Tab-separated table of C-alpha atoms and ligand atoms in Angstrom:
chain	number	residue	atom	x	y	z
A	1	MET	CA	-10.444	-44.329	-85.029
A	2	SER	CA	-8.215	-44.275	-81.966
A	3	TYR	CA	-8.230	-43.804	-78.500
A	4	ASP	CA	-6.012	-40.787	-77.381
A	5	PRO	CA	-6.507	-39.965	-73.636
A	6	GLU	CA	-4.902	-36.483	-75.071
A	7	ILE	CA	-7.802	-36.024	-77.404
A	8	ALA	CA	-10.188	-37.112	-74.990
A	9	ASN	CA	-9.387	-34.673	-72.343
A	10	ARG	CA	-9.150	-31.763	-75.049
A	11	VAL	CA	-12.578	-32.449	-75.859
A	12	LEU	CA	-13.703	-33.005	-72.050
A	13	ALA	CA	-11.591	-30.068	-70.536
A	14	GLY	CA	-13.640	-27.052	-69.509
A	15	LEU	CA	-17.243	-28.482	-70.034
A	16	ARG	CA	-17.996	-27.258	-66.456
A	17	PRO	CA	-16.399	-23.857	-66.015
A	18	PHE	CA	-18.093	-22.660	-62.360
A	19	PRO	CA	-16.612	-24.166	-59.431
A	20	VAL	CA	-18.633	-24.802	-56.356
A	21	ALA	CA	-18.281	-24.902	-53.019
A	22	VAL	CA	-20.084	-28.266	-51.630
A	23	THR	CA	-21.058	-28.154	-47.721
A	24	THR	CA	-22.386	-31.227	-45.913
A	25	VAL	CA	-23.145	-32.268	-42.228
A	26	ASP	CA	-23.024	-35.639	-40.876
A	27	GLY	CA	-23.119	-36.707	-37.095
A	28	GLY	CA	-23.358	-33.151	-36.225
A	29	VAL	CA	-19.744	-32.299	-37.852
A	30	ALA	CA	-19.732	-29.807	-40.717
A	31	ASN	CA	-17.216	-29.982	-43.593
A	32	GLY	CA	-17.237	-29.168	-47.333
A	33	LEU	CA	-14.992	-28.807	-50.608
A	34	VAL	CA	-14.598	-27.412	-53.767
A	35	SER	CA	-15.983	-28.931	-57.020
A	36	LEU	CA	-16.021	-28.727	-60.740
A	37	SER	CA	-18.407	-31.547	-60.947
A	38	ALA	CA	-21.539	-29.334	-60.538
A	39	GLY	CA	-24.595	-30.312	-62.897
A	40	SER	CA	-28.320	-29.672	-63.487
A	41	ALA	CA	-29.820	-32.974	-63.319
A	42	SER	CA	-33.591	-32.914	-63.999
A	43	ILE	CA	-35.703	-31.822	-66.765
A	44	ILE	CA	-38.787	-31.190	-64.834
A	45	PRO	CA	-38.713	-27.289	-64.155
A	46	GLU	CA	-40.726	-27.334	-60.816
A	47	ALA	CA	-38.733	-30.063	-59.524
A	48	PRO	CA	-34.930	-29.389	-59.920
A	49	ARG	CA	-32.442	-31.755	-59.140
A	50	ALA	CA	-28.458	-31.133	-58.676
A	51	THR	CA	-25.508	-33.356	-58.880
A	52	ILE	CA	-21.880	-33.387	-57.816
A	53	SER	CA	-19.089	-35.886	-58.458
A	54	LEU	CA	-16.749	-36.417	-54.963
A	55	THR	CA	-13.834	-38.523	-54.832
A	56	LYS	CA	-13.485	-41.331	-52.358
A	57	TYR	CA	-10.556	-39.784	-50.832
A	58	ASN	CA	-11.868	-36.591	-49.637
A	59	LYS	CA	-13.798	-36.393	-46.296
A	60	THR	CA	-17.052	-34.910	-47.510
A	61	HIS	CA	-17.409	-37.978	-49.999
A	62	ASP	CA	-18.059	-40.186	-46.939
A	63	MET	CA	-20.105	-37.599	-45.153
A	64	VAL	CA	-22.692	-36.793	-48.327
A	65	LEU	CA	-22.481	-40.848	-48.612
A	66	ASN	CA	-23.626	-41.193	-45.052
A	67	SER	CA	-25.779	-38.229	-44.433
A	68	GLY	CA	-27.574	-37.841	-47.625
A	69	VAL	CA	-27.487	-34.150	-47.964
A	70	PHE	CA	-25.341	-31.466	-49.340
A	71	VAL	CA	-25.479	-27.843	-50.431
A	72	MET	CA	-24.171	-26.705	-53.606
A	73	HIS	CA	-22.996	-22.728	-53.711
A	74	MET	CA	-21.808	-20.684	-56.443
A	75	LEU	CA	-19.278	-18.175	-56.071
A	76	SER	CA	-19.561	-14.622	-56.665
A	77	ALA	CA	-17.108	-12.970	-59.672
A	78	GLU	CA	-18.275	-9.347	-58.544
A	79	ALA	CA	-15.641	-7.189	-57.208
A	80	ASP	CA	-16.823	-6.397	-53.664
A	81	GLN	CA	-17.221	-10.349	-53.396
A	82	LEU	CA	-14.095	-11.885	-55.267
A	83	ASP	CA	-12.094	-11.541	-52.123
A	84	LYS	CA	-14.636	-13.695	-50.491
A	85	SER	CA	-15.354	-16.097	-53.095
A	86	LEU	CA	-11.424	-16.900	-53.089
A	87	GLU	CA	-11.513	-17.227	-49.373
A	88	ILE	CA	-14.380	-19.856	-49.752
A	89	LEU	CA	-12.192	-21.513	-52.658
A	90	MET	CA	-9.206	-21.568	-50.642
A	91	THR	CA	-10.486	-22.521	-47.441
A	92	LEU	CA	-12.504	-25.779	-48.531
A	93	GLY	CA	-10.423	-26.709	-51.664
A	94	GLY	CA	-7.064	-26.091	-50.245
A	95	SER	CA	-7.049	-28.794	-47.216
A	96	SER	CA	-8.997	-31.769	-45.920
A	97	GLY	CA	-11.243	-31.634	-42.765
A	98	ARG	CA	-9.339	-34.935	-41.790
A	99	ASP	CA	-7.025	-32.054	-40.451
A	100	GLY	CA	-8.844	-29.741	-38.861
A	101	ASP	CA	-12.337	-27.784	-39.087
A	102	LYS	CA	-12.895	-25.595	-42.024
A	103	ILE	CA	-16.355	-24.543	-41.738
A	104	SER	CA	-15.936	-22.502	-38.552
A	105	MET	CA	-13.503	-20.209	-40.456
A	106	LEU	CA	-16.339	-19.126	-43.233
A	107	ARG	CA	-19.501	-17.007	-42.364
A	108	THR	CA	-22.231	-19.626	-42.076
A	109	GLY	CA	-26.046	-20.004	-41.321
A	110	THR	CA	-28.033	-23.396	-41.029
A	111	GLY	CA	-29.973	-24.796	-43.989
A	112	GLU	CA	-33.097	-26.882	-44.086
A	113	THR	CA	-30.984	-30.134	-43.673
A	114	GLY	CA	-28.822	-29.006	-40.845
A	115	ALA	CA	-25.880	-28.172	-43.603
A	116	PRO	CA	-24.168	-24.994	-43.361
A	117	ILE	CA	-25.108	-22.144	-45.658
A	118	LEU	CA	-22.043	-20.177	-46.705
A	119	LEU	CA	-23.260	-16.729	-46.576
A	120	ASP	CA	-20.639	-15.062	-48.509
A	121	ALA	CA	-21.601	-17.218	-51.313
A	122	HIS	CA	-23.125	-16.210	-54.808
A	123	SER	CA	-26.108	-18.456	-54.463
A	124	TYR	CA	-26.702	-21.933	-53.450
A	125	VAL	CA	-29.289	-24.944	-53.839
A	126	GLU	CA	-29.661	-27.523	-50.718
A	127	ALA	CA	-30.455	-30.883	-51.821
A	128	ARG	CA	-31.236	-34.479	-50.647
A	129	VAL	CA	-29.647	-37.339	-51.790
A	130	ILE	CA	-31.983	-39.622	-54.178
A	131	GLY	CA	-29.452	-41.556	-56.185
A	132	THR	CA	-25.659	-42.446	-55.976
A	133	LEU	CA	-23.380	-44.171	-58.651
A	134	ASP	CA	-20.138	-45.794	-57.154
A	135	VAL	CA	-17.669	-45.470	-60.198
A	136	GLU	CA	-14.600	-46.858	-58.303
A	137	GLU	CA	-12.679	-43.782	-57.391
A	138	SER	CA	-15.550	-41.657	-56.694
A	139	SER	CA	-19.331	-41.374	-56.310
A	140	ILE	CA	-21.995	-39.402	-58.252
A	141	PHE	CA	-24.538	-37.910	-56.255
A	142	VAL	CA	-27.985	-36.558	-57.495
A	143	GLY	CA	-30.144	-34.665	-55.321
A	144	ASP	CA	-33.626	-33.367	-55.079
A	145	VAL	CA	-33.315	-29.536	-54.325
A	146	VAL	CA	-35.065	-28.829	-51.101
A	147	ALA	CA	-34.365	-25.035	-50.775
A	148	SER	CA	-32.130	-22.385	-52.837
A	149	GLU	CA	-31.322	-18.644	-52.596
A	150	ILE	CA	-29.373	-15.873	-54.270
A	151	LEU	CA	-27.586	-14.308	-51.527
A	152	ASN	CA	-25.356	-11.959	-53.529
A	153	ASP	CA	-26.694	-11.552	-57.281
A	154	GLY	CA	-24.233	-10.645	-60.043
A	155	GLN	CA	-21.860	-12.793	-62.166
A	156	ARG	CA	-20.705	-15.936	-60.908
A	157	LEU	CA	-17.322	-16.992	-60.876
A	158	ARG	CA	-15.574	-19.031	-63.425
A	159	ILE	CA	-12.562	-21.221	-62.712
A	160	GLY	CA	-10.233	-19.659	-65.141
A	161	GLU	CA	-10.554	-16.181	-63.698
A	162	ALA	CA	-10.181	-17.830	-59.997
A	163	TRP	CA	-6.841	-19.403	-61.036
A	164	GLY	CA	-5.743	-16.192	-62.251
A	165	LYS	CA	-6.086	-14.370	-59.098
A	166	LEU	CA	-5.176	-17.302	-56.785
A	167	PRO	CA	-1.996	-16.612	-54.848
A	168	ALA	CA	1.195	-18.932	-56.386
A	169	GLU	CA	1.619	-20.468	-52.636
A	170	TRP	CA	-1.956	-21.786	-52.462
A	171	ILE	CA	-1.808	-23.051	-56.016
A	172	ALA	CA	1.552	-24.787	-55.118
A	173	GLN	CA	-0.243	-26.060	-51.925
A	174	TYR	CA	-3.186	-27.681	-53.714
A	175	ASP	CA	-0.773	-28.829	-56.520
A	176	ALA	CA	0.876	-31.129	-53.193
A	177	ASN	CA	-2.352	-32.104	-52.023
A	178	HIS	CA	-3.662	-33.337	-55.412
A	179	HIS	CA	-0.865	-35.910	-55.928
A	180	PRO	CA	-2.067	-38.214	-53.138
A	181	GLN	CA	-5.864	-37.648	-54.205
A	182	LEU	CA	-4.786	-38.691	-57.581
A	183	GLU	CA	-2.692	-42.096	-56.478
A	184	ASN	CA	-5.796	-43.132	-54.627
A	185	ALA	CA	-7.835	-42.788	-57.677
A	186	ARG	CA	-5.665	-44.809	-59.679
A	187	ALA	CA	-5.225	-47.088	-57.149
A	188	ARG	CA	-8.865	-47.732	-56.684
A	189	ARG	CA	-9.040	-47.861	-60.632
A	190	PHE	CA	-6.325	-50.218	-61.445
A	191	GLY	CA	-5.661	-51.760	-58.299
A	192	GLU	CA	-2.901	-51.006	-55.591
A	193	LYS	CA	0.102	-51.761	-58.172
A	194	ALA	CA	-1.356	-48.386	-60.625
B	201	LIG	C1	-10.751	-26.206	-58.686
B	201	LIG	C2	-11.040	-27.129	-58.014
B	201	LIG	C3	-11.981	-28.594	-58.346
B	201	LIG	C4	-12.271	-29.541	-57.805
B	201	LIG	N1	-13.085	-30.440	-58.111
B	201	LIG	C5	-13.457	-31.385	-57.324
B	201	LIG	C6	-14.567	-32.263	-57.370
B	201	LIG	O1	-14.799	-32.416	-58.293
B	201	LIG	N2	-14.586	-33.547	-56.594
B	201	LIG	C7	-13.936	-33.733	-55.679
B	201	LIG	O2	-14.016	-34.657	-54.674
B	201	LIG	N3	-12.734	-32.546	-55.297
B	201	LIG	C8	-12.578	-31.820	-55.993
B	201	LIG	N4	-11.589	-31.005	-55.100
B	201	LIG	C9	-10.706	-31.028	-54.335
B	201	LIG	C10	-11.274	-31.027	-53.193
B	201	LIG	O3	-11.836	-29.693	-52.953
B	201	LIG	C11	-10.002	-31.006	-52.066
B	201	LIG	O4	-9.718	-32.175	-52.093
B	201	LIG	C12	-10.715	-30.679	-50.493
B	201	LIG	O5	-9.227	-30.346	-50.054
B	201	LIG	C13	-11.294	-32.130	-50.041
B	201	LIG	O6	-11.436	-31.589	-48.671
B	201	LIG	P1	-12.263	-32.608	-47.799
B	201	LIG	O7	-11.316	-34.054	-47.389
B	201	LIG	O8	-12.323	-31.980	-46.174
B	201	LIG	O9	-13.571	-33.422	-48.698
B	201	LIG	C14	-11.524	-29.619	-56.172
B	201	LIG	C15	-10.570	-28.688	-55.719
B	201	LIG	C16	-10.126	-27.356	-56.244
B	201	LIG	C17	-9.331	-26.444	-56.047
């Protein structure tokens, strides 16, 4: 037995293949991001729960922590919806709400909690947070589902397919944005000298 992070990462890779678009609203301001951390968090079928893990570096993290509400959207892989899915992914996952309003660039409605619903998504669950686990660089949020809808039925977009279709310039920009996020996470986990 040994500890090898490379092998650990191979074991852990791809466990959550579906990117989700998470939106929230806090003090009247709406925002959101893309996440690969979405999961189901209830064994009781009549009382579903959803979970997401958000990095503290991201604005959406602080907003969900404060407001206690989020909407988790699946994206569509259907040919007539794919461009919209990539637009959502690039808009919410490519820059921070700290640098400007992202939500007004997308077609939205308003959910039960006041958080924005992305009308071009495949589907969504809207949740109220019932528990938060602080894990140094991130928080894991678990929420009771209070509303749900299938907006555009069909196949859901997987991250492998999305990476193959995203423009190279956007991926380069994403990589550049990812760097400070990673450094921030290391500093929170290991201390400022990490
Ligand atoms: C495929 C993909 C997966 C991501 N997964 C996560 C995640 O699980 N948790 C997270 O906090 N950020 C994740 N991100 C990064 C955020 O979407 C990104 O940093 C976003 O710009 C943050 O915006 P905000 O500062 O407005 O919240 C992911 C991005 C992409 C493109």
